Coordinates of N, CA and C in Angstrom, one line a residue:
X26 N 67.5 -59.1 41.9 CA 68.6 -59.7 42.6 C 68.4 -59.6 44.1
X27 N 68.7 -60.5 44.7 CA 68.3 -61.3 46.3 C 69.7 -60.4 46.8
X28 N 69.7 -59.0 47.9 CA 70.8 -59.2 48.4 C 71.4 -59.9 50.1
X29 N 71.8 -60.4 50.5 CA 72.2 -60.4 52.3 C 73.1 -59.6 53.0
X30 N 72.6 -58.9 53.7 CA 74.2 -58.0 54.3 C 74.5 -58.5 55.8
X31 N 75.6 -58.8 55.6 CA 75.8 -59.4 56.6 C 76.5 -58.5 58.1
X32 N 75.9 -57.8 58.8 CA 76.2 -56.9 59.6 C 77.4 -57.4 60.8
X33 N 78.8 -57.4 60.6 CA 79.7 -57.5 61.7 C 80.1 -56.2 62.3
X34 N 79.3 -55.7 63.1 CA 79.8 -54.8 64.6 C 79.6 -55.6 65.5
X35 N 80.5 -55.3 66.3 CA 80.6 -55.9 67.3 C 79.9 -54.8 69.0
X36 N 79.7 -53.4 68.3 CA 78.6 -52.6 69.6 C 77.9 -51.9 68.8
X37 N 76.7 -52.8 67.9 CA 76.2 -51.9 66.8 C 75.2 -51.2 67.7
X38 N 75.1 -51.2 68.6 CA 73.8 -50.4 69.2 C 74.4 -48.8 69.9
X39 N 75.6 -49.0 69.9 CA 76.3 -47.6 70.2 C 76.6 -46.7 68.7
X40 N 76.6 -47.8 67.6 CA 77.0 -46.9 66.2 C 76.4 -45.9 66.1
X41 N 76.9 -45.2 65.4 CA 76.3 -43.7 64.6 C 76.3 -44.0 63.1
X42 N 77.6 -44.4 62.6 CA 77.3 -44.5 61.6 C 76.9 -45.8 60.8
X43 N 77.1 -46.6 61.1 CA 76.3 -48.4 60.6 C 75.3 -47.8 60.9
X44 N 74.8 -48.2 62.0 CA 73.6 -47.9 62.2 C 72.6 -46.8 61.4
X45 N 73.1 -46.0 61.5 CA 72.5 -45.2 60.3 C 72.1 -45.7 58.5
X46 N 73.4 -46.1 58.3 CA 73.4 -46.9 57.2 C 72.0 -48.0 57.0
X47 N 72.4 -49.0 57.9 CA 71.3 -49.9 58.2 C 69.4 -49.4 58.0
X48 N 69.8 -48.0 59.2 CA 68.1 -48.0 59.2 C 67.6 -46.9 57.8
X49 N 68.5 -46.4 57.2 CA 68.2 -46.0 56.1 C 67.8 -46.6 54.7
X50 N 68.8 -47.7 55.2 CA 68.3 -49.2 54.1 C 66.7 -49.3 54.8
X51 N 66.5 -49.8 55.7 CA 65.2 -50.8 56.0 C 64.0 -49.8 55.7
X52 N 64.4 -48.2 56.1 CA 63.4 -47.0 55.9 C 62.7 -47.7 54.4
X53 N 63.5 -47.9 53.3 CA 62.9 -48.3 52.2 C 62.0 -49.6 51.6
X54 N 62.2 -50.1 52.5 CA 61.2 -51.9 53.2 C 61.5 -52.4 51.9
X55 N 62.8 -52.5 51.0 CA 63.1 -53.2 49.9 C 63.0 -54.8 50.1
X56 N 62.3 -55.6 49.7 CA 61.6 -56.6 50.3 C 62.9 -58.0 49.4
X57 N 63.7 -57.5 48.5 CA 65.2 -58.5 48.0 C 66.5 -58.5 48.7
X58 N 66.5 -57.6 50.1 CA 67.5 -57.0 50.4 C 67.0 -57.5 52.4
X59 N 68.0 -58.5 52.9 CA 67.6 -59.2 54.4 C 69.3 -58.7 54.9
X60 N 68.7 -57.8 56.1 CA 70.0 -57.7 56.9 C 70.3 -58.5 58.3
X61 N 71.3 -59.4 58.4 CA 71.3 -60.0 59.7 C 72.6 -59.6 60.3
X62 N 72.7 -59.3 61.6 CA 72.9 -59.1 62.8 C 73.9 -60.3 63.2
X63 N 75.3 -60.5 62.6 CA 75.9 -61.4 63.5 C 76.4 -61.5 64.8
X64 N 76.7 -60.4 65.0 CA 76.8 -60.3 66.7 C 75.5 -60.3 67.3
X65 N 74.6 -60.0 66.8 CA 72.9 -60.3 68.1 C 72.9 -61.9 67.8
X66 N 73.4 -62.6 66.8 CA 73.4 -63.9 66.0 C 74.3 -65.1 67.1
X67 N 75.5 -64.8 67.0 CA 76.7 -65.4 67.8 C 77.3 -64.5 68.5
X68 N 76.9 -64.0 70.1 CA 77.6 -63.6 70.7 C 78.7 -64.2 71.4
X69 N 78.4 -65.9 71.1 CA 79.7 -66.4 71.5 C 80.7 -66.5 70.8
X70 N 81.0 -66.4 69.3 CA 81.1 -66.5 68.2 C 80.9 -68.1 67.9
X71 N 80.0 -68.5 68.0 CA 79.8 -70.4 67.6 C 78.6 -70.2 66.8
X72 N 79.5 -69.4 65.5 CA 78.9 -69.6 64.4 C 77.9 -70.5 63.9
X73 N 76.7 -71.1 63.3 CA 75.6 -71.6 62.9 C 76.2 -72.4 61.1
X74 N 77.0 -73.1 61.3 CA 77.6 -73.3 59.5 C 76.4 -73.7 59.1
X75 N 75.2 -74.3 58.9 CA 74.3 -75.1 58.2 C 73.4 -73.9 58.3
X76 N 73.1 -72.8 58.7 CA 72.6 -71.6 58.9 C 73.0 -70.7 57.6
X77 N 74.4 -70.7 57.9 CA 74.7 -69.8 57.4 C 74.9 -69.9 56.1
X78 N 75.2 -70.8 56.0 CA 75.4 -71.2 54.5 C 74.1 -71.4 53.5
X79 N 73.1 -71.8 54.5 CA 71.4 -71.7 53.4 C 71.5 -70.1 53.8
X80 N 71.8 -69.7 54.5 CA 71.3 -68.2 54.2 C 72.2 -67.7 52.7
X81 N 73.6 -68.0 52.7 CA 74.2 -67.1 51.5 C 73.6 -68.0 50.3
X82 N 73.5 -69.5 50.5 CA 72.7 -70.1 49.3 C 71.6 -69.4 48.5
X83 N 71.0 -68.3 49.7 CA 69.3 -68.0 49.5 C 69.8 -66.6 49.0
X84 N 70.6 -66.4 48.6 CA 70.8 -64.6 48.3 C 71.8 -64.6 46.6
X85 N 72.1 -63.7 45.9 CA 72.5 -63.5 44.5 C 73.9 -62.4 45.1
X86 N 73.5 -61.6 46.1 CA 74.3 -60.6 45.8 C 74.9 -60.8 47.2
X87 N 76.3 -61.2 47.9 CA 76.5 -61.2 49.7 C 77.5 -60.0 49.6
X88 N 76.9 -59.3 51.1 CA 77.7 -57.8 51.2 C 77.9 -58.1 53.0
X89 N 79.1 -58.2 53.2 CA 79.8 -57.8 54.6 C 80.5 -56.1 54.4
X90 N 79.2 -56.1 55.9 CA 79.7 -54.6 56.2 C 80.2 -55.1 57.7
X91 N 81.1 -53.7 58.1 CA 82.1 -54.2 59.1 C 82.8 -52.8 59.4
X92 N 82.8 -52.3 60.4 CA 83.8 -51.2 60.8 C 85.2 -51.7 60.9
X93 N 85.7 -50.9 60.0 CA 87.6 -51.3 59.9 C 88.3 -51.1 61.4
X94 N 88.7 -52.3 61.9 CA 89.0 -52.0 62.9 C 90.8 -52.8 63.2
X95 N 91.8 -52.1 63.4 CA 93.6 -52.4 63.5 C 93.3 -52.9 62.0
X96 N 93.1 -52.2 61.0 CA 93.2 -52.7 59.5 C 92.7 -53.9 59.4
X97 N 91.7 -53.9 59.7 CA 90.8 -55.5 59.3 C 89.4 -55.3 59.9
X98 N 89.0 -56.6 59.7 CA 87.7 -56.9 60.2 C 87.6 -57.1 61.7
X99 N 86.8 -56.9 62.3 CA 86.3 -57.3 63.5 C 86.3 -59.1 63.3
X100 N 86.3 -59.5 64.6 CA 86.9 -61.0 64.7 C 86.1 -62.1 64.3
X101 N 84.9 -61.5 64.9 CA 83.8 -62.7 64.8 C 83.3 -62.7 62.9
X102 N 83.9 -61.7 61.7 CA 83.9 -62.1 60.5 C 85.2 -63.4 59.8
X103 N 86.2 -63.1 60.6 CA 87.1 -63.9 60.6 C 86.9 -65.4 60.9
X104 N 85.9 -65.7 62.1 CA 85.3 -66.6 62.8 C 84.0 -67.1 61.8
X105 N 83.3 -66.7 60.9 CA 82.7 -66.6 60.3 C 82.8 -67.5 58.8
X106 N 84.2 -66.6 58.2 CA 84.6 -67.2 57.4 C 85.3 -68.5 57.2
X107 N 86.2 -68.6 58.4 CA 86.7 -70.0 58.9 C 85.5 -71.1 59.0
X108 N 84.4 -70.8 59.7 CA 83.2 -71.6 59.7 C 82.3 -72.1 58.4
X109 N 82.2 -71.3 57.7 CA 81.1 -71.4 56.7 C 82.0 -71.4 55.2
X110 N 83.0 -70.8 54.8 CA 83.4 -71.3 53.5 C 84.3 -72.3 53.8
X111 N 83.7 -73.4 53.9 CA 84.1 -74.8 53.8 C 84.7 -75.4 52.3
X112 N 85.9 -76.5 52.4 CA 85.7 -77.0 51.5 C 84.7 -78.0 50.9
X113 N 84.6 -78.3 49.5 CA 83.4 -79.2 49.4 C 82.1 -78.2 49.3
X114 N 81.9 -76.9 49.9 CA 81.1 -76.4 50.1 C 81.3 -75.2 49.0
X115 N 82.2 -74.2 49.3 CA 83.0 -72.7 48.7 C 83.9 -73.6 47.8
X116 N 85.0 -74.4 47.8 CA 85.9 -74.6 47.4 C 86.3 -75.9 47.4
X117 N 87.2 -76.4 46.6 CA 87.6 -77.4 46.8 C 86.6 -78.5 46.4
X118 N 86.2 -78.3 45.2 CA 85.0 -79.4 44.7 C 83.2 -78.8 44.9
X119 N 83.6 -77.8 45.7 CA 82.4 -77.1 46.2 C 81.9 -76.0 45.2
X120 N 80.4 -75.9 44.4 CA 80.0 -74.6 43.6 C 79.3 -73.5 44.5
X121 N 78.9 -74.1 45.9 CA 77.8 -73.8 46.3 C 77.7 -71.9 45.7
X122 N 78.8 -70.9 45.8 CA 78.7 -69.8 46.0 C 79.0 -69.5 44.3
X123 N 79.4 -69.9 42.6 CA 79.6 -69.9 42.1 C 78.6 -68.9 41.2
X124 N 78.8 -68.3 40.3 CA 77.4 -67.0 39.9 C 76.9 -65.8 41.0
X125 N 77.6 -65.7 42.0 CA 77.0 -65.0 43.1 C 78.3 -64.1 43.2
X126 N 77.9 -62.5 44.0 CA 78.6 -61.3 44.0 C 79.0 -61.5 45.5
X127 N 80.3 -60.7 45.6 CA 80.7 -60.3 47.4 C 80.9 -58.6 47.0
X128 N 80.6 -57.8 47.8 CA 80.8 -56.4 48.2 C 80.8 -56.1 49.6
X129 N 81.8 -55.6 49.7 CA 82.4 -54.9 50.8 C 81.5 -53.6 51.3
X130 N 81.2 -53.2 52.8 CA 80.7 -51.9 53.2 C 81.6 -51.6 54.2
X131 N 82.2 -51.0 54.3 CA 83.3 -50.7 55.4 C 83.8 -49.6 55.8
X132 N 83.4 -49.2 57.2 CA 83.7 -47.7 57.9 C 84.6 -47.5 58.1
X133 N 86.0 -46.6 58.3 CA 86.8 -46.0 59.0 C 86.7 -45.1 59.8
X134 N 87.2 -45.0 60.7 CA 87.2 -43.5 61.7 C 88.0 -42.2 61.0
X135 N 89.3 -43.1 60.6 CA 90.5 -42.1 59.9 C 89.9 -41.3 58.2
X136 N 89.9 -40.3 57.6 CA 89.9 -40.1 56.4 C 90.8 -40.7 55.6
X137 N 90.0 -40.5 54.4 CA 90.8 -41.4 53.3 C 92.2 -40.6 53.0
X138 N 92.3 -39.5 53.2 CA 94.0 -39.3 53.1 C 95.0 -40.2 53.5
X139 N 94.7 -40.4 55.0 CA 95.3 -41.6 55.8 C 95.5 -42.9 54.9
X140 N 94.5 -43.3 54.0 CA 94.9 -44.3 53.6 C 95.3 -44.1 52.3
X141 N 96.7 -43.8 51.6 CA 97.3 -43.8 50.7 C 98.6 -43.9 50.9
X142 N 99.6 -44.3 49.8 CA 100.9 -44.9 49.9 C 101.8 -43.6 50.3
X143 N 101.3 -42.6 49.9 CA 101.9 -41.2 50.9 C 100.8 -40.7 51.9
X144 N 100.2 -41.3 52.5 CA 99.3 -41.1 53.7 C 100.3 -41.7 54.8
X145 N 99.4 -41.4 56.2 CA 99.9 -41.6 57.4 C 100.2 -43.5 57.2
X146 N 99.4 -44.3 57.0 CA 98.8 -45.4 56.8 C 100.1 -46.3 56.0
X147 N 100.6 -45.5 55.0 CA 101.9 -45.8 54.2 C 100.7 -47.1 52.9
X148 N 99.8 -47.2 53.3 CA 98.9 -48.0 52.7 C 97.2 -48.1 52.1
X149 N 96.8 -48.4 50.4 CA 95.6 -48.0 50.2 C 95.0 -49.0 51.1
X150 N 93.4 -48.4 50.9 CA 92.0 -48.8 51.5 C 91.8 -50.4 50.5
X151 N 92.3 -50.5 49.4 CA 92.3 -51.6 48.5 C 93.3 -52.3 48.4
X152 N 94.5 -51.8 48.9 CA 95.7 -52.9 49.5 C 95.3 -53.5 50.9
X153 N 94.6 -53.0 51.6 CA 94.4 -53.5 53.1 C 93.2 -54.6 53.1
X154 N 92.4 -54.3 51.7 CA 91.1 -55.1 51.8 C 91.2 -56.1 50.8
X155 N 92.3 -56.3 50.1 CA 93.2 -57.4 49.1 C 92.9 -58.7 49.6
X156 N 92.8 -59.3 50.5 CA 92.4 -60.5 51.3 C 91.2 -61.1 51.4
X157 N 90.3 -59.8 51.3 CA 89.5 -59.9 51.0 C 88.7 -60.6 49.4
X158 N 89.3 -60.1 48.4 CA 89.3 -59.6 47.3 C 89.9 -61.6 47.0
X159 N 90.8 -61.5 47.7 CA 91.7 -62.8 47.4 C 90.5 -63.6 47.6
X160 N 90.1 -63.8 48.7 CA 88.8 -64.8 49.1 C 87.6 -64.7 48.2
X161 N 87.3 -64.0 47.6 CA 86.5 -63.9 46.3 C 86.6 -64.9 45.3
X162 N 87.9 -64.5 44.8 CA 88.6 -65.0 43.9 C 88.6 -66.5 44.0
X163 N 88.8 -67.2 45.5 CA 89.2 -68.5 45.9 C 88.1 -69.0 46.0
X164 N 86.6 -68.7 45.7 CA 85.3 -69.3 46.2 C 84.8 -69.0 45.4
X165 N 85.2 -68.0 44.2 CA 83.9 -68.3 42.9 C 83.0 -67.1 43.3
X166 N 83.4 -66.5 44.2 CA 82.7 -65.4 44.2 C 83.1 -63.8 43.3
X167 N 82.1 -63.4 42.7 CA 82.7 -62.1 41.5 C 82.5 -61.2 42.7
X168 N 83.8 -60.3 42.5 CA 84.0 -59.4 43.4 C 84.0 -57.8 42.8
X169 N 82.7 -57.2 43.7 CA 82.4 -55.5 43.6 C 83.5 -54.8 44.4
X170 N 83.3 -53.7 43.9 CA 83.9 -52.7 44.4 C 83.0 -52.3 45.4
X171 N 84.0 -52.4 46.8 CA 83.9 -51.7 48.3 C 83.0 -50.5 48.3
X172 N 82.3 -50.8 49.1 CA 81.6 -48.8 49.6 C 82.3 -48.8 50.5
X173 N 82.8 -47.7 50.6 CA 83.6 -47.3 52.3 C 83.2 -45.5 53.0
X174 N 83.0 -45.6 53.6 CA 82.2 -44.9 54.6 C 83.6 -44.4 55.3
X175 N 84.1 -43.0 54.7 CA 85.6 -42.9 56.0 C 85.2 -41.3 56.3
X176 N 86.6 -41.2 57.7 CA 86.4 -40.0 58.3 C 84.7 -40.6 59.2
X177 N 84.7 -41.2 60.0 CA 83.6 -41.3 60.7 C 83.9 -40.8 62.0
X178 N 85.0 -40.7 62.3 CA 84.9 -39.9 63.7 C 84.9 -38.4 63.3
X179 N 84.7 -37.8 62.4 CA 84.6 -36.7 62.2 C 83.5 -36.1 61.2
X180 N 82.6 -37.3 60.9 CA 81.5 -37.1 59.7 C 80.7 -35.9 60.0
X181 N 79.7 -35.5 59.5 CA 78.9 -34.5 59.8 C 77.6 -34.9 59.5
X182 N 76.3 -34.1 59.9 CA 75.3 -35.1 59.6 C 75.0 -35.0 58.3
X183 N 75.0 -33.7 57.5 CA 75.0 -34.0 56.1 C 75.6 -35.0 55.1
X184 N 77.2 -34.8 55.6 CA 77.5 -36.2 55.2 C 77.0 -37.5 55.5
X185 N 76.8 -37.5 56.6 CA 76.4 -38.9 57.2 C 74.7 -39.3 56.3
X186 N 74.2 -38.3 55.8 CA 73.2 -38.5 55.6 C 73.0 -38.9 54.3
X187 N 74.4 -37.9 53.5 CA 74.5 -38.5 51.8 C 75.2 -39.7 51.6
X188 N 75.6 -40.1 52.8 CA 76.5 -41.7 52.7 C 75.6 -42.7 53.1
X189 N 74.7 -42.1 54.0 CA 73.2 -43.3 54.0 C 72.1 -43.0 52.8
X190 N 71.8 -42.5 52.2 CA 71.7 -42.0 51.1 C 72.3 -43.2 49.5
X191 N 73.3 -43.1 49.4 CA 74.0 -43.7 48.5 C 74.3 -45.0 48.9
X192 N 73.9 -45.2 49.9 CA 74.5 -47.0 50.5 C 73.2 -47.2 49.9
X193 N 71.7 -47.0 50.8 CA 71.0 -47.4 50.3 C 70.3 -47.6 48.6
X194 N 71.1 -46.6 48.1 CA 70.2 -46.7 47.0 C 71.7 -48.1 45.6
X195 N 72.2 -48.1 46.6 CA 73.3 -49.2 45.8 C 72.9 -50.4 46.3
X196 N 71.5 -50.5 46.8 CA 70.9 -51.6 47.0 C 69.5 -51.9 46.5
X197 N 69.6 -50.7 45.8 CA 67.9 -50.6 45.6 C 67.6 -50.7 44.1
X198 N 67.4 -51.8 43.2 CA 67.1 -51.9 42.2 C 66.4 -50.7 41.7

């Protein structure tokens, strides 16, 4: 299985933890598995639709990773998705993405305490990422269960290193 991950940070060269993730993936030169860089991609956000769409064409399994940021995505995924799941294309008469997987990689700074219905948050990590999940649903895409990567402002390297660790190998046939 072909995977794409589609990398939205928006200062991934300051990350600790994506970035980690990432080069722990490529450490293994899994040759089914292409990560691209949409902020090094569109820093203006003027998205590439005819790009982007043979890219998710060219892949079995699409994974947006994305540091959770005011309970969502960073903008330019927002910008992304408005661009490229087109009708005719994703939906609306469109198969293009039909037989094909979406999975979530998504960091938090806060621990997962924080996110529960008696957490600080008053709300889960899979109620906030529901929109997600919904957009699955509306494009024919089968939808995985999220990796989520939390407590990052507090990780430790051990941790940090069993969470790069287990990302990568949930990509590694």
């Amino acid at each position: 299985m072909s995977t794409g991950i589609l990398l939205f940070h928006p200062n991934y060269a300051a990350s600790k933890v994506n970035r980690r993730l990432i080069d722990e993936l490529k450490s293994r030169h899994l040759s089914n598995v292409t990560v691209r860089d949409e902020y090094a991609l569109y820093p203006d956000f003027k998205v590439d639709k005819a790009a982007e769409q043979a890219f998710v064409e060219s892949v079995d399994h699409l994974v947006l990773e994305f540091p959770f940021y005011w309970y969502s995505a960073p903008g330019l995924l927002q910008q992304w998705k408005d661009t490229v799941l087109t009708p005719g294309w994703a939906y609306a008469g469109g198969t293009a993405l039909d037989g094909k997987t979406l999975q979530l990689v998504v960091t938090t700074g806060s621990p997962a305490s924080r996110y529960q219905t008696d957490g600080e948050y008053k709300h889960t990590m899979k109620e906030l990422l529901s929109p997600f999940e919904l957009t699955a649903f509306r494009v024919d895409l089968t939808w995985r269960e999220p990796i989520l990567v939390q407590n990052t402002s507090a990780i430790t390297e051990e941790e940090l290193d069993a969470a790069a660790k287990a990302y990568a190998d949930a990509f590694t046939d």
